[in-house]
Coordinates of N, CA, C and O in Angstrom, one line a residue:
X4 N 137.8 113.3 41.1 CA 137.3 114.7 41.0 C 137.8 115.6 42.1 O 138.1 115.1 43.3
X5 N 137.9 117.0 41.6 CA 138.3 118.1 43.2 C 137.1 117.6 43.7 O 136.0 117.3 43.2
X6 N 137.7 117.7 45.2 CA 136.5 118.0 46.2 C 134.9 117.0 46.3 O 133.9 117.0 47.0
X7 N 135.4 116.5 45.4 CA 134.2 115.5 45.2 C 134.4 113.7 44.9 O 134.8 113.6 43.7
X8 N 134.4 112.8 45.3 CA 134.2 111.7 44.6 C 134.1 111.4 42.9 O 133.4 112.1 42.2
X9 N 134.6 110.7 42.5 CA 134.3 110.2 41.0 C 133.5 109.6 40.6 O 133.8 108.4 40.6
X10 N 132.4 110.1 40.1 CA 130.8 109.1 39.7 C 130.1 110.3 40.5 O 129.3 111.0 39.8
X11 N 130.4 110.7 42.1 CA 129.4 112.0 42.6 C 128.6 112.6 42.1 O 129.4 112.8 41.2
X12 N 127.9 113.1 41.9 CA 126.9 114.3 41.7 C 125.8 115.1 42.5 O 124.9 114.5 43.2
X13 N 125.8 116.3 42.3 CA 125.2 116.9 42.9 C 123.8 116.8 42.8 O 123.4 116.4 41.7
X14 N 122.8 117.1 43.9 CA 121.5 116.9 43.5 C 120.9 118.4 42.6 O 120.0 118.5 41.7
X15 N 121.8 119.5 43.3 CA 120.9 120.6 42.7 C 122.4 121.7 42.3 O 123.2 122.2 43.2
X16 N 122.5 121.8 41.1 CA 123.9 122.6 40.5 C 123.6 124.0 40.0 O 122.6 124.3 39.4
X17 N 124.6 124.9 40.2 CA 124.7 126.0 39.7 C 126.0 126.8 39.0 O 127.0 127.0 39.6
X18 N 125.8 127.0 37.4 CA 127.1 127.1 36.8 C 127.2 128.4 36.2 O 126.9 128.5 35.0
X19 N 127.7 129.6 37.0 CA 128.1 130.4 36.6 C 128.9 131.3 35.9 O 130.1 131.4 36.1
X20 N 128.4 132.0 35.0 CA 129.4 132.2 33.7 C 129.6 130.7 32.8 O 130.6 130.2 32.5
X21 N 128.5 130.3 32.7 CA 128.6 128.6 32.0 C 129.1 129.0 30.6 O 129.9 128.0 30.4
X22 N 129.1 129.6 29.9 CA 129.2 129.7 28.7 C 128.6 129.0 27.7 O 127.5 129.2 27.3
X23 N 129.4 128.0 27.0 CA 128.5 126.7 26.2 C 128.2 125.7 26.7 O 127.8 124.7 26.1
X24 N 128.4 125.8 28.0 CA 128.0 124.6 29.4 C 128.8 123.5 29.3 O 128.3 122.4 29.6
X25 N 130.3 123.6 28.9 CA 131.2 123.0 28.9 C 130.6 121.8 30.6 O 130.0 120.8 30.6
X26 N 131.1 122.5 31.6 CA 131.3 122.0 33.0 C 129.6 121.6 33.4 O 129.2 121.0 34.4
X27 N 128.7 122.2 32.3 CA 127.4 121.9 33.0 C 126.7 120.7 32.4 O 125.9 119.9 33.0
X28 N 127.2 120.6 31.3 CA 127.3 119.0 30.8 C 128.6 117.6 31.3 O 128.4 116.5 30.9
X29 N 129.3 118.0 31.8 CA 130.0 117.0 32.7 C 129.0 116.9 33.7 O 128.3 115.9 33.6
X30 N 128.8 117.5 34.5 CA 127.7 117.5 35.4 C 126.4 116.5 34.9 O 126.0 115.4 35.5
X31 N 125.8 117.0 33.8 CA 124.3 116.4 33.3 C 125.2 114.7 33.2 O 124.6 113.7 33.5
X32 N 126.3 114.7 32.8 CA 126.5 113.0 32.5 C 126.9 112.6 33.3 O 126.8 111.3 33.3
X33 N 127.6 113.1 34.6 CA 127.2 112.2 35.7 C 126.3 111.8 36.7 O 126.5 111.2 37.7
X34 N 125.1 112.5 36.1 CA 123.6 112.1 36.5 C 123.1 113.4 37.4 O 122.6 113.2 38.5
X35 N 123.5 114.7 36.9 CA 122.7 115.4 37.8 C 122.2 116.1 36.9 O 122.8 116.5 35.9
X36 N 120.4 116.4 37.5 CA 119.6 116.4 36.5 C 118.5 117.7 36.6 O 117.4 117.9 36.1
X37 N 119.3 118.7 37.7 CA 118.7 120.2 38.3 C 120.0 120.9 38.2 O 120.9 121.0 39.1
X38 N 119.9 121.5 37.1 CA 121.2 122.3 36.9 C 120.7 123.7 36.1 O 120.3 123.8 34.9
X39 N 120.8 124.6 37.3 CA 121.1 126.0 36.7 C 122.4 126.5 35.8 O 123.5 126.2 36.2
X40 N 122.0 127.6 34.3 CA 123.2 127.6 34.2 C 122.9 129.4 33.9 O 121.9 129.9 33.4
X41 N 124.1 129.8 34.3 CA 123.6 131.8 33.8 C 125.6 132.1 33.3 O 126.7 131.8 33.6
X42 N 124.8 133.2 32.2 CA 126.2 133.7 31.5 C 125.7 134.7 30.9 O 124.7 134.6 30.3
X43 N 126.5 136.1 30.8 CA 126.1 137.1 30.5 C 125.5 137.2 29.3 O 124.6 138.0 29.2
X44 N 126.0 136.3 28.2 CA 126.3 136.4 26.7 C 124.8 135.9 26.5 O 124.5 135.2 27.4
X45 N 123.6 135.9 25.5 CA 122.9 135.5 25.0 C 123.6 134.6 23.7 O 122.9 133.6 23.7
X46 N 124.2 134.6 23.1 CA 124.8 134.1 22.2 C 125.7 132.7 22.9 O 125.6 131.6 22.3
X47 N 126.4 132.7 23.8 CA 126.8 131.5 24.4 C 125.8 131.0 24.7 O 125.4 130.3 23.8
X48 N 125.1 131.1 25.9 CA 123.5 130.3 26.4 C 122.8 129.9 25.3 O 121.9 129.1 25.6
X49 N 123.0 130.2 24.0 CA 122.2 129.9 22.6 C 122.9 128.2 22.6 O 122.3 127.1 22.7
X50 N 123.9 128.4 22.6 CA 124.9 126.8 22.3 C 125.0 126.0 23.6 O 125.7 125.0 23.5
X51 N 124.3 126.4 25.1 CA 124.4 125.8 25.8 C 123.5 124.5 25.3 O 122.3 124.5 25.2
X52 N 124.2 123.4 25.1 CA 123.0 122.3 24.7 C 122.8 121.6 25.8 O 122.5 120.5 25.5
X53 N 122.9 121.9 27.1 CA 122.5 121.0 28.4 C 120.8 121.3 28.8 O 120.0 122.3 28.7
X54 N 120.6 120.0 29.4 CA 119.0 120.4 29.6 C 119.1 121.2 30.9 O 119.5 120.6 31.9
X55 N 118.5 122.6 31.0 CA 118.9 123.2 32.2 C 118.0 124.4 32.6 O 117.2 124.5 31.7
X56 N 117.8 125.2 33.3 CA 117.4 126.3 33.4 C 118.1 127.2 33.0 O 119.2 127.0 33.4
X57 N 118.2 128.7 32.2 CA 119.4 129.0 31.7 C 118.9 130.4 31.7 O 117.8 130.6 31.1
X58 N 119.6 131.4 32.2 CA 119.4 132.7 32.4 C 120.4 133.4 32.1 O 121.5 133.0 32.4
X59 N 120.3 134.7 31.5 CA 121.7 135.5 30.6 C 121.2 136.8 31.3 O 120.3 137.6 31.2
X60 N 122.4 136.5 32.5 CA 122.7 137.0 33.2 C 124.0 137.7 33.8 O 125.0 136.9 33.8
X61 N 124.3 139.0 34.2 CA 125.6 139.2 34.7 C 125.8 138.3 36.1 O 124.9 138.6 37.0
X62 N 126.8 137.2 36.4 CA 126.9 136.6 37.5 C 126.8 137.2 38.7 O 126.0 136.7 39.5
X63 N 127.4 138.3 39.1 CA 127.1 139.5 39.9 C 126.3 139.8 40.4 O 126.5 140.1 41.6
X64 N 124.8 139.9 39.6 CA 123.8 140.1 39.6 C 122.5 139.0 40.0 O 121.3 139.2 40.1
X65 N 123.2 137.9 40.2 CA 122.4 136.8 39.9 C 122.0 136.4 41.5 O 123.0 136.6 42.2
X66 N 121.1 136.1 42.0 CA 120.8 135.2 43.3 C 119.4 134.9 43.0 O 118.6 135.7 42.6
X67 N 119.1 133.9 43.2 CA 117.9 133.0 43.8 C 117.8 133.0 45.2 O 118.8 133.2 45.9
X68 N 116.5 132.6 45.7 CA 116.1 132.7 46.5 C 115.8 130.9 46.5 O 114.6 130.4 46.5
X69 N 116.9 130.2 46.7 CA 117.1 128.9 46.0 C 118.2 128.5 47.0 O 118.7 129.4 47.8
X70 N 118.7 127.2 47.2 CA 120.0 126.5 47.6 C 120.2 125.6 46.7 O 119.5 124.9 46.1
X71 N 121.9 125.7 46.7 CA 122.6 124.5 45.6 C 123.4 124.0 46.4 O 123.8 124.6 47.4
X72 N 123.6 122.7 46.1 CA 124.5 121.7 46.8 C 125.5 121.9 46.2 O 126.5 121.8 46.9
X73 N 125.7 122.3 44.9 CA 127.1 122.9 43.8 C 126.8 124.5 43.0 O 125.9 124.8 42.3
X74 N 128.0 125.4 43.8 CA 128.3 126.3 42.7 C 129.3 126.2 42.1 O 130.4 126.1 42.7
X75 N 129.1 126.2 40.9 CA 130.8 126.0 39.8 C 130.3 127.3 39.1 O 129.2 127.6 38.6
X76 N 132.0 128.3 39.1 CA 132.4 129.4 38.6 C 133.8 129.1 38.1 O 134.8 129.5 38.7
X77 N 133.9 128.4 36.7 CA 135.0 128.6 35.9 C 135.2 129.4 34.9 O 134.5 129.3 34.0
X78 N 136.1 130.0 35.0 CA 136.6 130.6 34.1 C 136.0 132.3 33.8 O 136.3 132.9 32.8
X79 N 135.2 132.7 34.6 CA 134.1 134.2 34.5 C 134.6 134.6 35.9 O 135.3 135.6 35.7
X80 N 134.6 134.5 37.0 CA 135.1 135.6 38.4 C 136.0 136.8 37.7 O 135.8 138.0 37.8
X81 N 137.3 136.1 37.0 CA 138.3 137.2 36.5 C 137.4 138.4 35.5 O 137.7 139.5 35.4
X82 N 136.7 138.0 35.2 CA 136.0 139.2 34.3 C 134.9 140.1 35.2 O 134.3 141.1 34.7
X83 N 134.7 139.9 36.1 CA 133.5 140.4 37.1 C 134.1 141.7 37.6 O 135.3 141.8 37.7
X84 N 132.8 142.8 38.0 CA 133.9 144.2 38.0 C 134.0 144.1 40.0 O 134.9 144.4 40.8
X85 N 132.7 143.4 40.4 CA 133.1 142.8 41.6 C 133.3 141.4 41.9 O 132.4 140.6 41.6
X86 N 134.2 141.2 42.5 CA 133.7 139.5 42.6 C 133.3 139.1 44.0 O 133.0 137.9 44.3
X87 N 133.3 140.5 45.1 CA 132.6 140.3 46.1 C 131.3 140.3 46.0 O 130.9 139.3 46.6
X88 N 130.2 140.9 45.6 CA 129.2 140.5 44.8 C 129.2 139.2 44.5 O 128.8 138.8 45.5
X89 N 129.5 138.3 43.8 CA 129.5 137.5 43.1 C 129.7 136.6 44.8 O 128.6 136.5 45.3
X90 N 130.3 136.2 45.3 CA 130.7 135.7 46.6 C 130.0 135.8 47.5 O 130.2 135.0 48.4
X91 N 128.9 137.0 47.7 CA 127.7 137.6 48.7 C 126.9 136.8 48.4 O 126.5 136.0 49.3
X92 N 126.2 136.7 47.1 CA 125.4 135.8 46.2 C 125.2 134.4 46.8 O 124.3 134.0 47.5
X93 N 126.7 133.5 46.2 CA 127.4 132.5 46.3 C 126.6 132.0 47.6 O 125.6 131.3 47.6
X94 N 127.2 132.5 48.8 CA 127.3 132.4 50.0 C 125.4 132.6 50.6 O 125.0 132.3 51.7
X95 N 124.8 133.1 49.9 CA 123.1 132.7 50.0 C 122.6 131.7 49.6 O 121.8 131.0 50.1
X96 N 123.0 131.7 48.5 CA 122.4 130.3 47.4 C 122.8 129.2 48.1 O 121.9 128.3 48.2
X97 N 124.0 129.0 48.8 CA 124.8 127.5 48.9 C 124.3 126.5 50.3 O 124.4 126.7 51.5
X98 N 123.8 125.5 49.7 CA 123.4 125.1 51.4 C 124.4 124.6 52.2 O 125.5 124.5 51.8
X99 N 124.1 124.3 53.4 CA 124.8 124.4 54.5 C 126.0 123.8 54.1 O 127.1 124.3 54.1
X100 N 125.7 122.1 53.8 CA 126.8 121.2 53.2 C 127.0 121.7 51.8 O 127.5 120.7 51.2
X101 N 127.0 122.6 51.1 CA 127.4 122.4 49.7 C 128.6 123.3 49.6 O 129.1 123.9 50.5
X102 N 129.2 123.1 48.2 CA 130.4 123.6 48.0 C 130.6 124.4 47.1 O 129.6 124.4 46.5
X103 N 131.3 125.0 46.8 CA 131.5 126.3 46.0 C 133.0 126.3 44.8 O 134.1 126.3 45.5
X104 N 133.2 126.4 43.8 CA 134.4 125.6 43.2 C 134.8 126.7 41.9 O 134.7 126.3 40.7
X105 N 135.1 127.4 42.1 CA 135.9 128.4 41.3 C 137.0 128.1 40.8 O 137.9 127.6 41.6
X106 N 137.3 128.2 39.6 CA 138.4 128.1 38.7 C 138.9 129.8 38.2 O 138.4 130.5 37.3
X107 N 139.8 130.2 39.0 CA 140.5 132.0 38.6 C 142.1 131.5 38.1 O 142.7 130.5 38.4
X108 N 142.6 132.8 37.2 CA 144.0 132.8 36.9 C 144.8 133.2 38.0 O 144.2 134.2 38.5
X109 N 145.5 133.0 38.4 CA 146.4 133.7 39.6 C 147.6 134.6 39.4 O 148.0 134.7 38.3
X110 N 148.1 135.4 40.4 CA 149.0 136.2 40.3 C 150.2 135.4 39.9 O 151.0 135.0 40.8
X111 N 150.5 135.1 38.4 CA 151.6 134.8 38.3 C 152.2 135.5 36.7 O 151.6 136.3 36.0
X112 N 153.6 134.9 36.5 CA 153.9 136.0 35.6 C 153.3 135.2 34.2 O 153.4 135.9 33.2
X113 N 152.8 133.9 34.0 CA 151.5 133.5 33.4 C 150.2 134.3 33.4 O 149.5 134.7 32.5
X114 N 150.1 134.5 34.6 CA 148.8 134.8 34.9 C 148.8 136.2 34.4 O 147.7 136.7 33.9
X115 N 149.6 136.9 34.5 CA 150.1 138.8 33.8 C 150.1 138.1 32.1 O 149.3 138.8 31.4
X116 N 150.5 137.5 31.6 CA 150.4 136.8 30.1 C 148.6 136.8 29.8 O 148.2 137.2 28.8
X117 N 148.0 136.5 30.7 CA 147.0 135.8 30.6 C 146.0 137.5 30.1 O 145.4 137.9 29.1
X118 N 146.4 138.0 31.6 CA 146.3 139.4 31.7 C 146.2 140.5 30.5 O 145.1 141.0 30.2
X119 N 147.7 140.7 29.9 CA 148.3 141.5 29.2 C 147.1 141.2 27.7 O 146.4 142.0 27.1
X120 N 147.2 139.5 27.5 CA 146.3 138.8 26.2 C 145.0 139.8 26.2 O 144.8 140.6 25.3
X121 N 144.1 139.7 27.4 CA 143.0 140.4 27.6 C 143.2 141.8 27.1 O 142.7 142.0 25.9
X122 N 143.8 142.8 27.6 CA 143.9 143.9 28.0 C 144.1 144.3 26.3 O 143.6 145.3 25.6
X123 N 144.9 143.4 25.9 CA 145.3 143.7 24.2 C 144.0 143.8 23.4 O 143.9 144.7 22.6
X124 N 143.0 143.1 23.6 CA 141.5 142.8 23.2 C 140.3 143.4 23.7 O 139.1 143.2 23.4
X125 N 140.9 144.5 24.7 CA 140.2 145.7 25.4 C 139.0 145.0 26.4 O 137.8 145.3 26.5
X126 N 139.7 144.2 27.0 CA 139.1 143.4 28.5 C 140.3 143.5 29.6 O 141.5 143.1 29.6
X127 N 139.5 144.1 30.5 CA 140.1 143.9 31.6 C 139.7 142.9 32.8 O 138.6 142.7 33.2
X128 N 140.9 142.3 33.4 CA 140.3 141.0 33.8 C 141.3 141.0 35.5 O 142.1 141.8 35.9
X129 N 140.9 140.0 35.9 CA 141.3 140.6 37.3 C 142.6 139.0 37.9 O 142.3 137.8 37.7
X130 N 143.6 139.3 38.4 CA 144.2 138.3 38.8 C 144.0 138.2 40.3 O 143.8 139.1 41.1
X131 N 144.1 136.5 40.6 CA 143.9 136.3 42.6 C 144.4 135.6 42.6 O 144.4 134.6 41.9
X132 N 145.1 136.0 44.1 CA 146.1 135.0 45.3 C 145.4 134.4 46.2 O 144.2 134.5 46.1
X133 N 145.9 133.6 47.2 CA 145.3 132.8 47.7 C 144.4 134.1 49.0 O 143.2 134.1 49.3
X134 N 145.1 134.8 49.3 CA 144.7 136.1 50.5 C 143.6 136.9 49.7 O 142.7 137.4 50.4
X135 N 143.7 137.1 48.3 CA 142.0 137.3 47.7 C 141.0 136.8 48.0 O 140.0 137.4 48.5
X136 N 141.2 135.5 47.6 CA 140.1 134.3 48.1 C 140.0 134.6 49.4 O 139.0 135.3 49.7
X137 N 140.6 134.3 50.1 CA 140.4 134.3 51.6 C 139.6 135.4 52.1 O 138.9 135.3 53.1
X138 N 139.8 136.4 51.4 CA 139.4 137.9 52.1 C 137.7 137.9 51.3 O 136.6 138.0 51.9
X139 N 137.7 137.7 50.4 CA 136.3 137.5 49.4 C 135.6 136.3 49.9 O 134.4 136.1 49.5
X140 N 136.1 135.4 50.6 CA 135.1 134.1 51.5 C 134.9 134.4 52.4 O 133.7 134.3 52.7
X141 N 135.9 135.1 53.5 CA 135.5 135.5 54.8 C 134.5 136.5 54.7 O 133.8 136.5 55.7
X142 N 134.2 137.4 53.9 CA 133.1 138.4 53.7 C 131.6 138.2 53.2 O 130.7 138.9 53.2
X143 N 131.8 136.7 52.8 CA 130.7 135.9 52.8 C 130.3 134.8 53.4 O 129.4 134.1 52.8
X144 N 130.6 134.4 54.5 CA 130.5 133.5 55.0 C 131.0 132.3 54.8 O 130.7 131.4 55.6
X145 N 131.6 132.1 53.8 CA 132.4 131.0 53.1 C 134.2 131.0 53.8 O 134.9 131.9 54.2
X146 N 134.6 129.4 53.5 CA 136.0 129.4 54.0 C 136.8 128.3 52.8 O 136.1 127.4 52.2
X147 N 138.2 128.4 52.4 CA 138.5 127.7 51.8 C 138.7 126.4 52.4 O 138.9 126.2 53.6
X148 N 138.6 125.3 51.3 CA 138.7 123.5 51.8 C 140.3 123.3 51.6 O 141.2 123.1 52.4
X149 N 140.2 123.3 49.9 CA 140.9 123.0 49.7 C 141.6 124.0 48.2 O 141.1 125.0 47.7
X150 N 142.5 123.5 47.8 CA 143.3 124.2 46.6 C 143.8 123.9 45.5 O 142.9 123.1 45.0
X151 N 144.7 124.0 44.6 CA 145.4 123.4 44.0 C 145.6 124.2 42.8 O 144.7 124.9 42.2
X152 N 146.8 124.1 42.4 CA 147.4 125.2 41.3 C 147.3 123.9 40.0 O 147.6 122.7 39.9
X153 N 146.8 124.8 39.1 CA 146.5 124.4 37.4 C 147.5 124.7 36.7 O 148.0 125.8 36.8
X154 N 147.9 124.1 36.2 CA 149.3 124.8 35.0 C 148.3 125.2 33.9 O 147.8 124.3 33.2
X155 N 148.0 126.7 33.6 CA 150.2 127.3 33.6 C 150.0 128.4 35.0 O 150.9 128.7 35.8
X156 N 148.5 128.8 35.0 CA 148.5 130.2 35.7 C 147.2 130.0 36.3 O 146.6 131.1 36.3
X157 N 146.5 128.9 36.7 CA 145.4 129.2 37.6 C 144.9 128.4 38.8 O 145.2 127.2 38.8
X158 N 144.2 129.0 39.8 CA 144.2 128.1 40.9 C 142.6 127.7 41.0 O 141.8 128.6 41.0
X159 N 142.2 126.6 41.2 CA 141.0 126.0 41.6 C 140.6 125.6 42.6 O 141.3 124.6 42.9
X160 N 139.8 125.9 43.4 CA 139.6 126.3 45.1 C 138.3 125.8 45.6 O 137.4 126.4 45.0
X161 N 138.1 125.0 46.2 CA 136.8 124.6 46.8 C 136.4 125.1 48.2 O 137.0 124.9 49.3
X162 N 135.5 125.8 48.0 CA 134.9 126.6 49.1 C 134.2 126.1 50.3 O 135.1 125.9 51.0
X163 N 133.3 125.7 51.0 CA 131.9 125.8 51.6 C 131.9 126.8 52.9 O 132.8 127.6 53.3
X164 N 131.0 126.5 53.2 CA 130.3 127.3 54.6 C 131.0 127.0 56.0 O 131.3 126.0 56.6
X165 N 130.9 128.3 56.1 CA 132.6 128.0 57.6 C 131.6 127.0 58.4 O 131.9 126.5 59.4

């Protein structure tokens, strides 16, 4: 696993923009069993079938007054109209040891593919470099660990607390 051991689990999870809780049921099967999950859509959260807390919510918008040992944001930051917001948040919820694990498209001429697909379907979606990240963690107290580029066009980044 990124950033984590294989079998690991977190004690207390949070999956932002979960959608059908793809990543929040990986999680429930490797035994973690306090898992928040929020996504704008009422209609996705309908099909989330993980046993969880589940709030249909703009991610943006979302903070508890809570700590997680895991925030996972795949695949929803690119659609956010802030994603510093979303990282202000992030950077309250997360406890001291925990980590923060974003899946975004990156500036590439994929990632403008990826782009252009949206924009055709009347979404606008947002592309990031590694100096995005960086600038959107340092404004939250958060620092990057580690990285790693996804084929075709996205990068997956593990965060925590500087």
């Amino acid at each position: 696993g990124f950033g984590a051991g294989r079998g690991s689990c977190p004690e207390k999870a949070l999956d932002l923009g979960c959608g059908a809780g793809y990543y929040s049921w990986q999680l429930y099967q490797r035994g973690c069993r306090d898992i928040t999950c929020v996504d704008i859509s009422q209609e996705m959260i309908k099909h989330c079938d993980v046993p969880a807390r589940k709030y249909v919510k703009n991610i943006e918008d979302f903070c508890l007054e809570e700590l997680f040992d895991l925030v996972l944001c795949a695949g929803a930051l690119e659609f956010s109209l802030n994603p510093g917001k979303v990282f202000k948040n992030v950077g309250q919820m997360l406890k001291e040891d925990g980590a923060f694990v974003i899946l975004v498209p990156r500036k590439s001429l994929f990632g403008k593919l990826y782009q252009f697909y949206h924009r055709r379907h009347g979404l606008r979606i947002l592309l990031f470099n590694l100096n995005d990240i960086h600038v959107l963690s340092r404004m939250s107290g958060l620092k990057i660990q580690q990285y790693r580029k996804v084929p075709l066009f996205s990068y997956i980044v593990l965060l925590t607390k500087k």
